[in-house]
Amino acid sequence: MEKFAKLVIDGKELTLPIIEGSEGEKALDIRRLRQETGYITFDPGYGNTGACKSAITYMNGEKGILRYRGIPIEELAERSTFVETAYLLISGRLPTREELTRTSVYLNDFSPIHENMKAFYGSYPPKSHPMGILSAMINALRSFYPELVDLDEEMNQTFLRLISKIRTMSAMAYKISRGHRVIYPRPDLCYCANFLNMMFDSPVVPYHIDDDMVRALNVFWILHADHEQNCSTTAVRAVGSSKVNIYAAVSAGISALWGPLHGGANQAVIHMLEKIHKDGMSFDECISRARDKNDGFKLMGFGHRVYKTYDPRAKIMKKMCDIILGKATRKDPLLDIARRLEERALEDNYFKEKNLYPNVDFYSGIVLRAMGIPTNMFTVMFAIGRLPGWIAQWKEDLGDPEMKLCRPRQIYTGHEINHYVPLDERTEES
Ligand code: CMC
């Protein structure tokens, strides 16, 4: 039975349909609001705004639930691979053995980078942030790979081309930034092992592929693969709503992810933990600075727009730290600092009252450090993982007849009409 809510504005009654999701989330359908009343809604940061209907990812922030296409994140982290999870997100179901093999063949075929693109990398000044380079390079792919005629074919091939090339391009950026010889992808290696090999193999010291590291990377990327309407996915959907090509939309997502409040938090967490370690900053000082509104300091890796309990991804990542660092010969002092800082924050009233818990980024940097990934590549690692989610959301948006060009309204608070003053009559007040 259809449900409705009633809204009374300026003496006029409006009936608003209620939309219910498959897990019981409720929304008021306000699409007729402005047309019928002249009002719009005001929701900075869109915390109460449902921008689309989506069948990809379910999150429950109160209960700490995350599922891709209905499958709990814990099961995927335990049993799936990143490539299989990417397939699940994009196509809506797990692949058969044959489909998975075909996917791997495409990923291998698409993995080399056009030689002309290499020149771009060399033109960036030293110390350029790899996220800026990655965003530009992904956008540039459109110039190197023409549109295919068949839309289904175009989609499948373009998606896999993106997933394959982002891995090669990221490893290549790292090698070039260090002045090292580029290592090319190997068709005999799986997606994650190939990436680690391209990052760390060298003609001088061959890289030994460690199965635990490969598993850890699979888990890291599975945990990051989608997170419903987060900032970067919203950027991909918003930019994609203009019907621009997918490379440009994904490039916008990478830019959005770069910020320290979103994907850049993993890098910021490590900087924070290093500062505590090197400067001997006490936990009390961290907590009291994080509580102080006039201090720009925040406890990075804590808090989330949706999770008001422990982020389920952070739980898995914390366990992964124990596994990976348990076998390392050199212990990472930052892990101990992170654990103690977490304990201290979780017993603090400020963090309790505001429901601030560790998010995925709190422990992910420690796992990445254990793999040997440099800090300035952390957000790139997040971007590689999030790519299947961006693709799935872009595809869903494109195929949804209800979706429109993304174009919010505003409440104008500037001058009322204010006439032009010629330059020689102008004063500071005019
Ligand atoms: N340290 C100290 N105070 C915090 C923190 C924090 N990490 N996070 C939130 N607060 C406070 C905030 O100041 C606010 O206080 P008040 O109610 O007095 O104004 C209250 O908690 C609510 O926070 P908010 O910023 O209004 O909430 P939000 O939903 O807009 O922000 C957030 C979510 C992730 C931007 C924020 O928690 C934050 O900045 N955290 C640190 C950065 C971080 O770890 N980001 C990674 C997010 S997870 C990865 C991803 O999926 O992108």
Short mmCIF file of C-alpha atoms and ligand atoms in Angstrom, two decimals:
data_model
loop_
_atom_site.label_atom_id
_atom_site.label_comp_id
_atom_site.label_asym_id
_atom_site.label_seq_id
_atom_site.Cartn_x
_atom_site.Cartn_y
_atom_site.Cartn_z
CA MET A 1 0.00 0.00 0.00
CA GLU A 2 1.35 3.42 -0.95
CA LYS A 3 2.12 5.67 2.01
CA PHE A 4 2.06 9.47 2.12
CA ALA A 5 3.09 12.29 4.44
CA LYS A 6 1.31 15.61 4.66
CA LEU A 7 3.13 18.92 4.69
CA VAL A 8 1.34 22.17 5.50
CA ILE A 9 3.04 25.32 4.20
CA ASP A 10 1.46 28.80 4.08
CA GLY A 11 -1.93 27.21 4.71
CA LYS A 12 -1.53 24.90 1.74
CA GLU A 13 -1.47 21.13 2.26
CA LEU A 14 0.82 19.02 0.13
CA THR A 15 0.78 15.23 -0.01
CA LEU A 16 4.28 13.78 -0.28
CA PRO A 17 4.70 10.13 -1.33
CA ILE A 18 6.87 8.01 0.98
CA ILE A 19 9.49 5.83 -0.67
CA GLU A 20 10.71 2.73 1.21
CA GLY A 21 13.92 0.85 0.50
CA SER A 22 14.34 -2.91 0.71
CA GLU A 23 15.95 -2.59 4.17
CA GLY A 24 13.21 -0.28 5.45
CA GLU A 25 14.84 3.13 4.91
CA LYS A 26 12.21 5.78 4.39
CA ALA A 27 12.28 8.93 2.29
CA LEU A 28 9.87 11.73 1.51
CA ASP A 29 9.56 12.24 -2.21
CA ILE A 30 9.80 16.02 -2.50
CA ARG A 31 10.15 16.23 -6.27
CA ARG A 32 6.98 18.35 -6.58
CA LEU A 33 7.78 20.58 -3.60
CA ARG A 34 9.15 23.65 -5.38
CA GLN A 35 6.74 23.48 -8.26
CA GLU A 36 3.71 23.33 -5.94
CA THR A 37 4.81 25.51 -2.99
CA GLY A 38 7.80 27.61 -4.14
CA TYR A 39 9.89 26.13 -1.30
CA ILE A 40 13.06 24.09 -1.60
CA THR A 41 14.75 22.01 1.13
CA PHE A 42 17.98 23.17 2.79
CA ASP A 43 20.51 20.43 3.58
CA PRO A 44 24.19 21.48 3.39
CA GLY A 45 26.40 18.43 2.91
CA TYR A 46 23.27 16.45 1.87
CA GLY A 47 23.18 14.57 5.20
CA ASN A 48 19.39 14.09 4.89
CA THR A 49 19.11 13.95 1.14
CA GLY A 50 18.58 10.78 -0.87
CA ALA A 51 20.07 11.66 -4.25
CA CYS A 52 19.21 8.37 -5.98
CA LYS A 53 17.79 4.89 -5.56
CA SER A 54 20.58 2.33 -5.59
CA ALA A 55 20.79 -1.47 -5.51
CA ILE A 56 24.57 -1.63 -5.09
CA THR A 57 25.59 -1.13 -1.46
CA TYR A 58 23.69 -1.21 1.80
CA MET A 59 25.06 0.57 4.87
CA ASN A 60 23.50 0.82 8.29
CA GLY A 61 25.47 3.36 10.31
CA GLU A 62 23.73 2.62 13.62
CA LYS A 63 24.33 -1.14 13.47
CA GLY A 64 27.69 -1.04 11.64
CA ILE A 65 26.48 -3.03 8.62
CA LEU A 66 28.02 -2.91 5.14
CA ARG A 67 26.94 -5.18 2.28
CA TYR A 68 27.75 -5.19 -1.43
CA ARG A 69 24.83 -6.48 -3.51
CA GLY A 70 23.47 -8.00 -0.28
CA ILE A 71 26.66 -9.88 0.66
CA PRO A 72 28.16 -8.87 4.05
CA ILE A 73 31.56 -7.19 3.82
CA GLU A 74 32.91 -9.68 6.38
CA GLU A 75 32.15 -12.61 4.01
CA LEU A 76 33.71 -10.88 1.03
CA ALA A 77 36.83 -9.93 3.01
CA GLU A 78 37.16 -13.52 4.19
CA ARG A 79 36.42 -15.37 0.94
CA SER A 80 36.43 -13.19 -2.15
CA THR A 81 39.11 -11.49 -4.24
CA PHE A 82 39.19 -7.88 -5.35
CA VAL A 83 38.53 -8.77 -8.99
CA GLU A 84 35.56 -10.98 -8.08
CA THR A 85 34.17 -8.23 -5.81
CA ALA A 86 34.61 -5.68 -8.60
CA TYR A 87 32.62 -7.96 -10.90
CA LEU A 88 29.92 -8.34 -8.25
CA LEU A 89 29.57 -4.59 -7.78
CA ILE A 90 29.47 -3.73 -11.47
CA SER A 91 27.35 -6.57 -12.83
CA GLY A 92 25.15 -7.16 -9.78
CA ARG A 93 26.05 -10.81 -9.13
CA LEU A 94 29.05 -13.04 -8.49
CA PRO A 95 30.74 -14.27 -11.69
CA THR A 96 30.82 -17.89 -12.83
CA ARG A 97 34.26 -19.50 -13.17
CA GLU A 98 34.18 -18.86 -16.91
CA GLU A 99 33.22 -15.20 -16.49
CA LEU A 100 35.97 -14.71 -13.96
CA THR A 101 38.54 -16.26 -16.32
CA ARG A 102 37.35 -14.02 -19.17
CA THR A 103 37.62 -11.00 -16.86
CA SER A 104 41.22 -11.92 -16.00
CA VAL A 105 42.08 -12.28 -19.69
CA TYR A 106 40.73 -8.77 -20.39
CA LEU A 107 42.53 -7.34 -17.35
CA ASN A 108 45.78 -8.79 -18.68
CA ASP A 109 45.17 -7.62 -22.25
CA PHE A 110 44.45 -4.07 -21.13
CA SER A 111 47.24 -3.74 -18.62
CA PRO A 112 50.00 -2.06 -20.71
CA ILE A 113 49.99 1.71 -20.97
CA HIS A 114 50.26 3.56 -24.26
CA GLU A 115 53.94 4.46 -24.60
CA ASN A 116 53.06 8.12 -25.37
CA MET A 117 51.48 8.46 -21.94
CA LYS A 118 54.80 7.79 -20.27
CA ALA A 119 56.06 11.20 -21.42
CA PHE A 120 53.38 12.93 -19.30
CA TYR A 121 54.73 11.36 -16.13
CA GLY A 122 58.22 12.66 -16.82
CA SER A 123 56.90 16.23 -17.21
CA TYR A 124 55.56 16.51 -13.66
CA PRO A 125 57.80 18.34 -11.19
CA PRO A 126 59.39 16.16 -8.48
CA LYS A 127 57.23 15.77 -5.36
CA SER A 128 53.98 16.21 -7.33
CA HIS A 129 51.23 14.43 -5.46
CA PRO A 130 50.38 11.14 -7.23
CA MET A 131 46.64 11.80 -6.81
CA GLY A 132 46.89 14.92 -8.98
CA ILE A 133 48.84 12.94 -11.59
CA LEU A 134 46.42 9.99 -11.45
CA SER A 135 43.36 12.19 -11.87
CA ALA A 136 44.91 13.86 -14.96
CA MET A 137 46.09 10.56 -16.46
CA ILE A 138 42.70 8.89 -16.09
CA ASN A 139 41.08 11.86 -17.84
CA ALA A 140 43.73 11.62 -20.58
CA LEU A 141 42.76 7.99 -21.31
CA ARG A 142 39.78 9.26 -23.30
CA SER A 143 42.17 10.70 -25.89
CA PHE A 144 43.97 7.38 -26.26
CA TYR A 145 40.99 5.01 -26.37
CA PRO A 146 38.24 5.91 -28.83
CA GLU A 147 34.57 5.21 -28.20
CA LEU A 148 33.42 1.78 -29.32
CA VAL A 149 30.29 1.49 -31.42
CA ASP A 150 28.40 -1.10 -29.39
CA LEU A 151 27.39 0.42 -26.03
CA ASP A 152 27.40 -2.91 -24.12
CA GLU A 153 30.77 -3.79 -25.56
CA GLU A 154 32.01 -0.29 -24.85
CA MET A 155 30.90 -0.56 -21.26
CA ASN A 156 32.44 -3.93 -20.53
CA GLN A 157 35.69 -3.15 -22.23
CA THR A 158 35.97 0.38 -20.88
CA PHE A 159 35.27 -0.74 -17.31
CA LEU A 160 37.90 -3.46 -17.43
CA ARG A 161 40.33 -1.20 -19.24
CA LEU A 162 39.97 1.35 -16.43
CA ILE A 163 40.38 -1.25 -13.67
CA SER A 164 43.43 -2.69 -15.38
CA LYS A 165 45.12 0.56 -16.35
CA ILE A 166 44.65 2.35 -13.03
CA ARG A 167 46.81 -0.38 -11.47
CA THR A 168 49.60 -0.07 -14.06
CA MET A 169 49.42 3.74 -14.05
CA SER A 170 49.67 3.95 -10.26
CA ALA A 171 52.66 1.61 -10.02
CA MET A 172 54.30 3.40 -12.93
CA ALA A 173 53.83 6.81 -11.27
CA TYR A 174 55.59 5.44 -8.20
CA LYS A 175 58.52 4.01 -10.14
CA ILE A 176 58.99 7.16 -12.24
CA SER A 177 58.74 9.41 -9.16
CA ARG A 178 61.68 7.48 -7.69
CA GLY A 179 63.67 7.57 -10.91
CA HIS A 180 63.47 3.77 -11.18
CA ARG A 181 62.91 1.62 -14.23
CA VAL A 182 59.24 0.89 -14.91
CA ILE A 183 58.25 -2.74 -14.31
CA TYR A 184 55.62 -4.00 -16.75
CA PRO A 185 52.63 -6.16 -15.80
CA ARG A 186 53.06 -9.94 -15.96
CA PRO A 187 50.26 -12.09 -17.43
CA ASP A 188 51.03 -14.96 -15.05
CA LEU A 189 50.22 -12.95 -11.92
CA CYS A 190 46.83 -12.16 -10.41
CA TYR A 191 45.65 -8.55 -10.09
CA CYS A 192 47.03 -7.86 -6.61
CA ALA A 193 50.31 -9.79 -6.98
CA ASN A 194 50.89 -8.00 -10.28
CA PHE A 195 50.50 -4.63 -8.62
CA LEU A 196 52.93 -5.45 -5.81
CA ASN A 197 55.40 -6.80 -8.37
CA MET A 198 55.15 -3.65 -10.53
CA MET A 199 55.70 -1.53 -7.42
CA PHE A 200 58.60 -3.38 -5.87
CA ASP A 201 60.37 -5.60 -8.37
CA SER A 202 63.63 -4.25 -9.77
CA PRO A 203 66.43 -5.58 -11.99
CA VAL A 204 68.75 -5.28 -8.99
CA VAL A 205 66.62 -6.81 -6.22
CA PRO A 206 63.88 -9.17 -7.47
CA TYR A 207 60.64 -8.93 -5.49
CA HIS A 208 59.50 -12.00 -3.61
CA ILE A 209 55.70 -12.28 -3.81
CA ASP A 210 54.34 -13.06 -0.36
CA ASP A 211 50.89 -14.70 -0.30
CA ASP A 212 49.92 -12.97 2.95
CA MET A 213 50.70 -9.57 1.44
CA VAL A 214 48.66 -10.46 -1.66
CA ARG A 215 45.75 -11.52 0.57
CA ALA A 216 46.08 -8.32 2.64
CA LEU A 217 45.95 -6.22 -0.54
CA ASN A 218 42.87 -8.10 -1.75
CA VAL A 219 41.17 -7.39 1.58
CA PHE A 220 42.28 -3.73 1.59
CA TRP A 221 40.79 -3.19 -1.87
CA ILE A 222 37.62 -5.19 -1.14
CA LEU A 223 36.98 -3.01 1.94
CA HIS A 224 37.35 0.15 -0.15
CA ALA A 225 35.45 -1.02 -3.23
CA ASP A 226 32.21 0.88 -2.59
CA HIS A 227 30.56 2.93 0.13
CA GLU A 228 27.28 4.13 -1.38
CA GLN A 229 26.83 7.91 -1.81
CA ASN A 230 30.12 9.16 -0.30
CA CYS A 231 31.80 12.39 -1.44
CA SER A 232 33.80 10.96 -4.37
CA THR A 233 30.95 8.74 -5.60
CA THR A 234 28.64 11.73 -5.46
CA ALA A 235 31.22 13.61 -7.54
CA VAL A 236 31.28 10.76 -10.09
CA ARG A 237 27.48 10.68 -10.27
CA ALA A 238 27.15 14.48 -10.42
CA VAL A 239 29.78 14.90 -13.14
CA GLY A 240 28.48 11.81 -14.95
CA SER A 241 24.94 13.25 -14.92
CA SER A 242 26.05 15.74 -17.58
CA LYS A 243 26.61 12.62 -19.76
CA VAL A 244 30.33 13.27 -19.99
CA ASN A 245 32.52 10.21 -20.68
CA ILE A 246 33.33 7.85 -17.80
CA TYR A 247 37.04 8.75 -17.74
CA ALA A 248 36.19 12.39 -16.93
CA ALA A 249 33.64 11.33 -14.29
CA VAL A 250 36.13 8.97 -12.59
CA SER A 251 38.82 11.64 -12.75
CA ALA A 252 36.46 13.93 -10.78
CA GLY A 253 35.99 11.13 -8.24
CA ILE A 254 39.76 10.84 -7.79
CA SER A 255 40.00 14.59 -7.13
CA ALA A 256 37.22 14.41 -4.53
CA LEU A 257 38.85 11.43 -2.85
CA TRP A 258 42.14 13.30 -2.48
CA GLY A 259 40.86 15.53 0.36
CA PRO A 260 41.87 14.77 3.98
CA LEU A 261 38.26 14.52 5.14
CA HIS A 262 37.67 11.68 2.68
CA GLY A 263 40.31 9.36 1.12
CA GLY A 264 43.24 11.55 2.13
CA ALA A 265 42.52 10.66 5.77
CA ASN A 266 44.68 7.50 5.58
CA GLN A 267 47.73 9.64 4.83
CA ALA A 268 46.71 12.18 7.49
CA VAL A 269 46.39 9.41 10.11
CA ILE A 270 49.97 8.29 9.51
CA HIS A 271 51.24 11.88 9.72
CA MET A 272 49.37 12.25 13.01
CA LEU A 273 50.74 8.98 14.45
CA GLU A 274 54.27 9.87 13.29
CA LYS A 275 53.98 13.24 14.99
CA ILE A 276 52.89 11.59 18.22
CA HIS A 277 55.82 9.19 17.92
CA LYS A 278 58.51 11.70 16.96
CA ASP A 279 57.47 14.75 19.02
CA GLY A 280 56.33 12.72 21.99
CA MET A 281 52.88 14.37 21.76
CA SER A 282 50.82 12.86 24.58
CA PHE A 283 47.45 11.17 24.03
CA ASP A 284 45.90 13.69 26.43
CA GLU A 285 47.18 16.55 24.30
CA CYS A 286 45.75 14.90 21.14
CA ILE A 287 42.37 14.36 22.74
CA SER A 288 42.13 17.82 24.25
CA ARG A 289 43.19 19.47 20.96
CA ALA A 290 40.66 17.34 19.04
CA ARG A 291 37.95 18.47 21.49
CA ASP A 292 38.85 22.16 21.10
CA LYS A 293 36.67 23.86 18.49
CA ASN A 294 39.20 26.69 18.04
CA ASP A 295 42.02 24.29 17.24
CA GLY A 296 42.09 22.99 13.65
CA PHE A 297 43.32 19.61 14.94
CA LYS A 298 41.01 16.62 14.49
CA LEU A 299 41.58 13.02 15.40
CA MET A 300 42.11 11.75 11.87
CA GLY A 301 40.64 8.31 11.19
CA PHE A 302 37.84 8.95 13.68
CA GLY A 303 34.21 9.80 12.96
CA HIS A 304 32.02 9.17 9.98
CA ARG A 305 28.99 10.77 8.39
CA VAL A 306 27.05 7.50 8.41
CA TYR A 307 28.65 5.18 11.00
CA LYS A 308 27.67 6.09 14.52
CA THR A 309 29.28 2.92 15.81
CA TYR A 310 32.48 1.04 14.94
CA ASP A 311 33.05 1.06 11.16
CA PRO A 312 32.88 -2.67 10.16
CA ARG A 313 35.77 -2.08 7.73
CA ALA A 314 37.94 -0.75 10.58
CA LYS A 315 37.34 -3.96 12.57
CA ILE A 316 38.60 -6.08 9.65
CA MET A 317 41.52 -3.72 9.03
CA LYS A 318 42.54 -3.84 12.69
CA LYS A 319 42.62 -7.66 12.55
CA MET A 320 44.65 -7.44 9.33
CA CYS A 321 47.23 -5.27 11.16
CA ASP A 322 47.70 -8.06 13.70
CA ILE A 323 48.13 -10.72 10.97
CA ILE A 324 50.52 -8.72 8.80
CA LEU A 325 52.55 -7.24 11.61
CA GLY A 326 52.54 -10.51 13.53
CA LYS A 327 54.81 -12.02 10.90
CA ALA A 328 56.97 -8.92 10.33
CA THR A 329 60.45 -9.04 11.76
CA ARG A 330 60.41 -5.29 12.36
CA LYS A 331 57.50 -4.12 14.51
CA ASP A 332 55.75 -0.86 13.64
CA PRO A 333 55.65 1.46 16.68
CA LEU A 334 52.72 3.31 15.08
CA LEU A 335 50.45 0.27 15.60
CA ASP A 336 50.92 0.40 19.34
CA ILE A 337 50.33 4.17 19.34
CA ALA A 338 47.16 3.72 17.25
CA ARG A 339 45.81 1.06 19.61
CA ARG A 340 46.46 3.15 22.71
CA LEU A 341 45.07 6.31 21.12
CA GLU A 342 41.92 4.41 20.16
CA GLU A 343 41.48 3.11 23.73
CA ARG A 344 41.97 6.61 25.14
CA ALA A 345 39.51 8.20 22.67
CA LEU A 346 36.83 5.56 23.17
CA GLU A 347 36.72 6.22 26.91
CA ASP A 348 36.54 10.00 26.45
CA ASN A 349 33.14 11.65 26.95
CA TYR A 350 33.48 13.94 23.90
CA PHE A 351 34.01 10.96 21.59
CA LYS A 352 31.32 8.91 23.35
CA GLU A 353 28.69 11.67 23.16
CA LYS A 354 29.37 12.37 19.50
CA ASN A 355 29.59 8.65 18.60
CA LEU A 356 33.06 9.04 17.14
CA TYR A 357 34.67 5.65 16.45
CA PRO A 358 37.64 4.60 14.30
CA ASN A 359 36.84 4.52 10.60
CA VAL A 360 38.54 2.42 7.90
CA ASP A 361 41.42 4.88 7.60
CA PHE A 362 42.55 4.58 11.20
CA TYR A 363 44.30 1.24 10.68
CA SER A 364 44.60 1.06 6.88
CA GLY A 365 47.78 3.15 6.72
CA ILE A 366 49.53 0.73 9.06
CA VAL A 367 48.63 -2.21 6.79
CA LEU A 368 49.88 -0.26 3.75
CA ARG A 369 53.15 0.64 5.51
CA ALA A 370 53.69 -3.04 6.27
CA MET A 371 53.38 -3.74 2.53
CA GLY A 372 56.04 -1.11 1.84
CA ILE A 373 53.65 1.39 0.22
CA PRO A 374 54.94 4.97 0.73
CA THR A 375 52.62 7.38 2.53
CA ASN A 376 52.01 9.64 -0.47
CA MET A 377 50.62 6.62 -2.37
CA PHE A 378 48.03 5.75 0.30
CA THR A 379 45.19 7.71 -1.26
CA VAL A 380 46.06 6.26 -4.66
CA MET A 381 45.61 2.81 -3.09
CA PHE A 382 42.16 3.91 -1.89
CA ALA A 383 41.35 5.17 -5.42
CA ILE A 384 42.28 1.85 -7.06
CA GLY A 385 40.02 0.08 -4.57
CA ARG A 386 37.10 2.51 -5.00
CA LEU A 387 37.15 2.38 -8.82
CA PRO A 388 34.72 -0.58 -9.18
CA GLY A 389 32.26 1.25 -6.92
CA TRP A 390 32.50 4.44 -9.00
CA ILE A 391 31.97 2.43 -12.18
CA ALA A 392 28.98 0.56 -10.74
CA GLN A 393 27.38 3.79 -9.51
CA TRP A 394 28.06 5.62 -12.81
CA LYS A 395 26.51 2.73 -14.74
CA GLU A 396 23.47 2.61 -12.45
CA ASP A 397 22.99 6.37 -12.78
CA LEU A 398 23.22 6.19 -16.57
CA GLY A 399 20.65 3.41 -16.77
CA ASP A 400 18.13 4.92 -14.33
CA PRO A 401 15.33 6.75 -16.18
CA GLU A 402 14.53 8.75 -13.02
CA MET A 403 18.00 10.32 -12.87
CA LYS A 404 18.47 13.83 -14.20
CA LEU A 405 21.22 16.37 -14.67
CA CYS A 406 22.51 17.04 -11.17
CA ARG A 407 21.71 20.66 -10.43
CA PRO A 408 20.85 21.65 -6.82
CA ARG A 409 19.23 24.95 -5.82
CA GLN A 410 20.49 27.47 -3.29
CA ILE A 411 19.24 30.09 -0.86
CA TYR A 412 20.69 33.34 -2.17
CA THR A 413 22.04 35.59 0.61
CA GLY A 414 23.95 38.23 -1.40
CA HIS A 415 23.11 41.83 -2.38
CA GLU A 416 19.73 42.76 -3.65
CA ILE A 417 19.92 44.54 -7.01
CA ASN A 418 23.14 46.56 -7.01
CA HIS A 419 23.90 48.71 -10.06
CA TYR A 420 27.18 48.85 -11.92
CA VAL A 421 29.48 51.76 -10.86
CA PRO A 422 32.00 53.00 -13.46
CA LEU A 423 35.66 52.59 -12.42
CA ASP A 424 36.44 56.33 -11.85
CA GLU A 425 33.36 56.80 -9.60
CA ARG A 426 34.10 53.73 -7.44
CA THR A 427 34.85 53.90 -3.71
CA GLU A 428 35.51 51.02 -1.31
CA GLU A 429 31.87 51.20 -0.18
CA SER A 430 30.36 51.10 -3.67
N1 CMC B 1 37.94 14.63 15.76
C1 CMC B 1 37.35 15.52 16.57
N2 CMC B 1 36.05 15.90 16.46
C2 CMC B 1 35.33 15.35 15.48
C3 CMC B 1 35.89 14.40 14.58
C4 CMC B 1 37.24 14.05 14.76
N3 CMC B 1 37.81 13.17 13.93
N4 CMC B 1 34.94 14.02 13.69
C5 CMC B 1 33.83 14.71 14.02
N5 CMC B 1 34.06 15.50 15.10
C6 CMC B 1 33.08 16.36 15.77
C7 CMC B 1 32.80 17.62 14.93
O1 CMC B 1 33.66 18.68 15.29
C8 CMC B 1 31.37 17.89 15.27
O2 CMC B 1 31.31 18.55 16.52
P1 CMC B 1 30.07 19.57 16.87
O3 CMC B 1 28.85 18.72 16.87
O4 CMC B 1 30.43 20.08 18.23
O5 CMC B 1 30.07 20.61 15.81
C9 CMC B 1 30.75 16.50 15.47
O6 CMC B 1 31.84 15.66 15.81
C10 CMC B 1 30.08 15.96 14.21
O7 CMC B 1 31.05 15.99 13.18
P2 CMC B 1 30.80 16.56 11.73
O8 CMC B 1 32.12 16.99 11.16
O9 CMC B 1 29.70 17.58 11.74
O10 CMC B 1 30.28 15.26 11.05
P3 CMC B 1 30.35 14.96 9.54
O11 CMC B 1 29.40 13.86 9.32
O12 CMC B 1 30.17 16.19 8.74
O13 CMC B 1 31.88 14.53 9.34
C11 CMC B 1 33.87 13.39 9.00
C12 CMC B 1 32.35 13.26 9.16
C13 CMC B 1 34.41 12.05 8.52
C14 CMC B 1 34.20 14.46 7.93
C15 CMC B 1 34.50 13.79 10.35
O14 CMC B 1 34.19 12.83 11.34
C16 CMC B 1 36.01 13.97 10.25
O15 CMC B 1 36.46 15.06 9.83
N6 CMC B 1 36.81 12.93 10.62
C17 CMC B 1 38.25 12.98 10.45
C18 CMC B 1 38.62 12.73 9.00
C19 CMC B 1 38.47 11.27 8.62
O16 CMC B 1 38.88 10.36 9.35
N7 CMC B 1 37.89 11.04 7.43
C20 CMC B 1 37.74 9.68 6.88
C21 CMC B 1 36.31 9.28 6.77
S1 CMC B 1 36.12 7.51 6.47
C22 CMC B 1 36.78 7.29 4.91
C23 CMC B 1 35.78 7.59 3.87
O17 CMC B 1 34.86 6.75 3.71
O18 CMC B 1 35.86 8.65 3.25
#
